[in-house]
PDB file of C-alpha atoms and ligand atoms in Angstrom:
ATOM      1  CA  UNK H 166       6.725  -6.212  18.983  1.00 66.00           C
ATOM      2  CA  UNK H 167       5.624  -9.012  16.762  1.00 87.00           C
ATOM      3  CA  UNK H 168       5.965  -7.586  12.925  1.00 94.00           C
ATOM      4  CA  UNK H 169       6.069 -10.389  10.107  1.00 96.00           C
ATOM      5  CA  UNK H 170       7.171  -9.851   6.608  1.00 97.00           C
ATOM      6  CA  UNK H 171       4.518 -11.392   3.377  1.00 97.00           C
ATOM      7  CA  UNK H 172       5.896 -10.847   0.150  1.00 98.00           C
ATOM      8  CA  UNK H 173       3.895 -11.198  -3.377  1.00 98.00           C
ATOM      9  CA  UNK H 174       0.778 -10.007  -1.172  1.00 98.00           C
ATOM     10  CA  UNK H 175      -2.614  -9.531  -3.035  1.00 97.00           C
ATOM     11  CA  UNK H 176      -3.236  -6.543  -0.981  1.00 96.00           C
ATOM     12  CA  UNK H 177      -0.409  -5.164  -1.935  1.00 97.00           C
ATOM     13  CA  UNK H 178      -0.277  -5.545  -5.158  1.00 97.00           C
ATOM     14  CA  UNK H 179      -3.951  -3.663  -5.400  1.00 96.00           C
ATOM     15  CA  UNK H 180      -1.987  -0.974  -3.311  1.00 92.00           C
ATOM     16  CA  UNK H 181       0.127  -0.838  -6.614  1.00 95.00           C
ATOM     17  CA  UNK H 182      -2.464  -0.677  -9.055  1.00 95.00           C
ATOM     18  CA  UNK H 183      -4.600   1.810  -7.218  1.00 89.00           C
ATOM     19  CA  UNK H 184      -1.049   4.315  -6.326  1.00 86.00           C
ATOM     20  CA  UNK H 185       0.169   3.868  -9.966  1.00 92.00           C
ATOM     21  CA  UNK H 186       3.732   2.477  -8.302  1.00 92.00           C
ATOM     22  CA  UNK H 187       6.003  -0.254  -8.785  1.00 92.00           C
ATOM     23  CA  UNK H 188       7.283  -1.302  -5.543  1.00 96.00           C
ATOM     24  CA  UNK H 189       4.935  -1.500  -2.915  1.00 97.00           C
ATOM     25  CA  UNK H 190       4.808  -1.796   1.055  1.00 97.00           C
ATOM     26  CA  UNK H 191       1.145  -1.417   3.114  1.00 97.00           C
ATOM     27  CA  UNK H 192       0.965  -2.149   6.533  1.00 97.00           C
ATOM     28  CA  UNK H 193      -1.781  -3.696   8.060  1.00 97.00           C
ATOM     29  CA  UNK H 194      -1.968  -4.362  11.807  1.00 96.00           C
ATOM     30  CA  UNK H 195       1.768  -5.723  12.778  1.00 95.00           C
ATOM     31  CA  UNK H 196       2.157  -7.551   9.398  1.00 97.00           C
ATOM     32  CA  UNK H 197       4.372  -5.153   5.889  1.00 98.00           C
ATOM     33  CA  UNK H 198       2.812  -6.703   2.991  1.00 98.00           C
ATOM     34  CA  UNK H 199       5.017  -6.518   0.241  1.00 98.00           C
ATOM     35  CA  UNK H 200       4.727  -6.006  -3.515  1.00 98.00           C
ATOM     36  CA  UNK H 201       7.344  -6.454  -6.075  1.00 97.00           C
ATOM     37  CA  UNK H 202      10.134  -6.458  -3.377  1.00 97.00           C
ATOM     38  CA  UNK H 203      11.422  -8.866  -1.215  1.00 97.00           C
ATOM     39  CA  UNK H 204      11.509  -9.050   2.338  1.00 97.00           C
ATOM     40  CA  UNK H 205      15.545  -8.819   2.434  1.00 96.00           C
ATOM     41  CA  UNK H 206      15.430  -5.316  -0.204  1.00 97.00           C
ATOM     42  CA  UNK H 207      13.400  -4.030   1.507  1.00 97.00           C
ATOM     43  CA  UNK H 208      14.905  -4.886   5.441  1.00 95.00           C
ATOM     44  CA  UNK H 209      18.324  -3.499   3.524  1.00 95.00           C
ATOM     45  CA  UNK H 210      16.421   0.300   3.137  1.00 95.00           C
ATOM     46  CA  UNK H 211      16.355   1.616   6.437  1.00 94.00           C
ATOM     47  CA  UNK H 212      14.483   4.774   5.222  1.00 95.00           C
ATOM     48  CA  UNK H 213      11.752   2.568   3.781  1.00 96.00           C
ATOM     49  CA  UNK H 214      12.235  -0.389   7.244  1.00 96.00           C
ATOM     50  CA  UNK H 215      11.554   3.445   9.369  1.00 95.00           C
ATOM     51  CA  UNK H 216       8.147   4.236   7.086  1.00 97.00           C
ATOM     52  CA  UNK H 217       6.612   1.514   7.412  1.00 97.00           C
ATOM     53  CA  UNK H 218       6.866   0.317  11.169  1.00 96.00           C
ATOM     54  CA  UNK H 219       6.003   3.743  12.268  1.00 96.00           C
ATOM     55  CA  UNK H 220       2.427   2.568  10.933  1.00 97.00           C
ATOM     56  CA  UNK H 221       2.764   0.027  12.768  1.00 97.00           C
ATOM     57  CA  UNK H 222       2.719   2.295  15.525  1.00 96.00           C
ATOM     58  CA  UNK H 223      -0.041   4.339  14.376  1.00 97.00           C
ATOM     59  CA  UNK H 224      -2.260   0.449  14.295  1.00 98.00           C
ATOM     60  CA  UNK H 225      -1.032  -0.073  17.917  1.00 96.00           C
ATOM     61  CA  UNK H 226      -1.708   3.433  19.209  1.00 97.00           C
ATOM     62  CA  UNK H 227      -5.962   4.133  17.999  1.00 98.00           C
ATOM     63  CA  UNK H 228      -5.808   0.292  17.164  1.00 98.00           C
ATOM     64  CA  UNK H 229      -7.138  -1.569  13.599  1.00 97.00           C
ATOM     65  CA  UNK H 230      -9.936  -0.832  12.873  1.00 97.00           C
ATOM     66  CA  UNK H 231     -10.578   3.132  14.080  1.00 98.00           C
ATOM     67  CA  UNK H 232      -6.334   3.641  12.316  1.00 98.00           C
ATOM     68  CA  UNK H 233      -8.086   2.010   9.269  1.00 97.00           C
ATOM     69  CA  UNK H 234     -11.159   4.299   9.326  1.00 98.00           C
ATOM     70  CA  UNK H 235      -8.575   7.641   9.934  1.00 98.00           C
ATOM     71  CA  UNK H 236      -6.889   6.297   7.779  1.00 97.00           C
ATOM     72  CA  UNK H 237      -8.889   6.643   4.455  1.00 95.00           C
ATOM     73  CA  UNK H 238     -10.879   9.386   5.427  1.00 97.00           C
ATOM     74  CA  UNK H 239      -7.525  11.580   6.411  1.00 97.00           C
ATOM     75  CA  UNK H 240      -6.101  10.537   2.574  1.00 94.00           C
ATOM     76  CA  UNK H 241      -9.773  11.506   1.425  1.00 96.00           C
ATOM     77  CA  UNK H 242     -10.111  14.998   2.571  1.00 96.00           C
ATOM     78  CA  UNK H 243      -6.520  15.726   2.556  1.00 95.00           C
ATOM     79  CA  UNK H 244      -5.064  12.999  -0.133  1.00 93.00           C
ATOM     80  CA  UNK H 245      -2.364  10.468  -0.033  1.00 89.00           C
ATOM     81  CA  UNK H 246       0.522  13.026   0.628  1.00 92.00           C
ATOM     82  CA  UNK H 247      -0.629  15.176   3.023  1.00 95.00           C
ATOM     83  CA  UNK H 248      -2.766  12.798   4.764  1.00 96.00           C
ATOM     84  CA  UNK H 249      -0.769  13.625   8.559  1.00 97.00           C
ATOM     85  CA  UNK H 250       0.299   9.990   9.210  1.00 98.00           C
ATOM     86  CA  UNK H 251       1.633   9.383   6.139  1.00 97.00           C
ATOM     87  CA  UNK H 252       4.227  12.565   7.253  1.00 97.00           C
ATOM     88  CA  UNK H 253       4.417  11.486  10.437  1.00 97.00           C
ATOM     89  CA  UNK H 254       5.708   8.009   8.689  1.00 97.00           C
ATOM     90  CA  UNK H 255       7.882  10.519   6.265  1.00 97.00           C
ATOM     91  CA  UNK H 256       9.413  12.573   9.746  1.00 96.00           C
ATOM     92  CA  UNK H 257      10.153   9.576  11.507  1.00 95.00           C
ATOM     93  CA  UNK H 258      12.212   7.969   8.287  1.00 95.00           C
ATOM     94  CA  UNK H 259      14.680  10.403   9.032  1.00 92.00           C
ATOM     95  CA  UNK H 260      14.849   8.966  12.955  1.00 90.00           C
ATOM     96  CA  UNK H 261      17.858   6.672  14.384  1.00 86.00           C
ATOM     97  CA  UNK H 262      16.491   2.786  14.033  1.00 77.00           C
ATOM     98  CA  UNK H 263      17.077   1.722  17.002  1.00 68.00           C
ATOM     99  CA  UNK H 264      17.024  -1.799  17.166  1.00 63.00           C
ATOM    100  CA  UNK H 265      15.877  -4.816  15.094  1.00 62.00           C
ATOM    101  CA  UNK H 266      12.810  -4.684  15.681  1.00 66.00           C
ATOM    102  CA  UNK H 267      12.374  -8.178  13.298  1.00 68.00           C
ATOM    103  CA  UNK H 268      13.051 -11.218  15.201  1.00 49.00           C
TER     104      UNK H 268
HETATM  105 ZN1   ZN M1796       3.241   5.191   4.124  1.00 97.72          ZN
END
């Protein structure tokens, strides 16, 4: 899997404003967009990495456009925290990271 990390991302900045949070990682396809955090700081936080990798998997599972649609629908219906894709990503934080996805 070819996963890329983009620092100082504009879409991550927008997400930070909308979510009213300081540091943000947001996934589009196989690219993890960061705002206010550096690649090394992000990669050192294994729970955070596993969370975002779960979203990369979700994109693969559903396809790009379909996943974005379903994700937004879940957020509208249930809110960000109860969104089933967020719940799944949070549960993946507990699982071991078997290999380094970033080569
Ligand atoms: Zn998430």
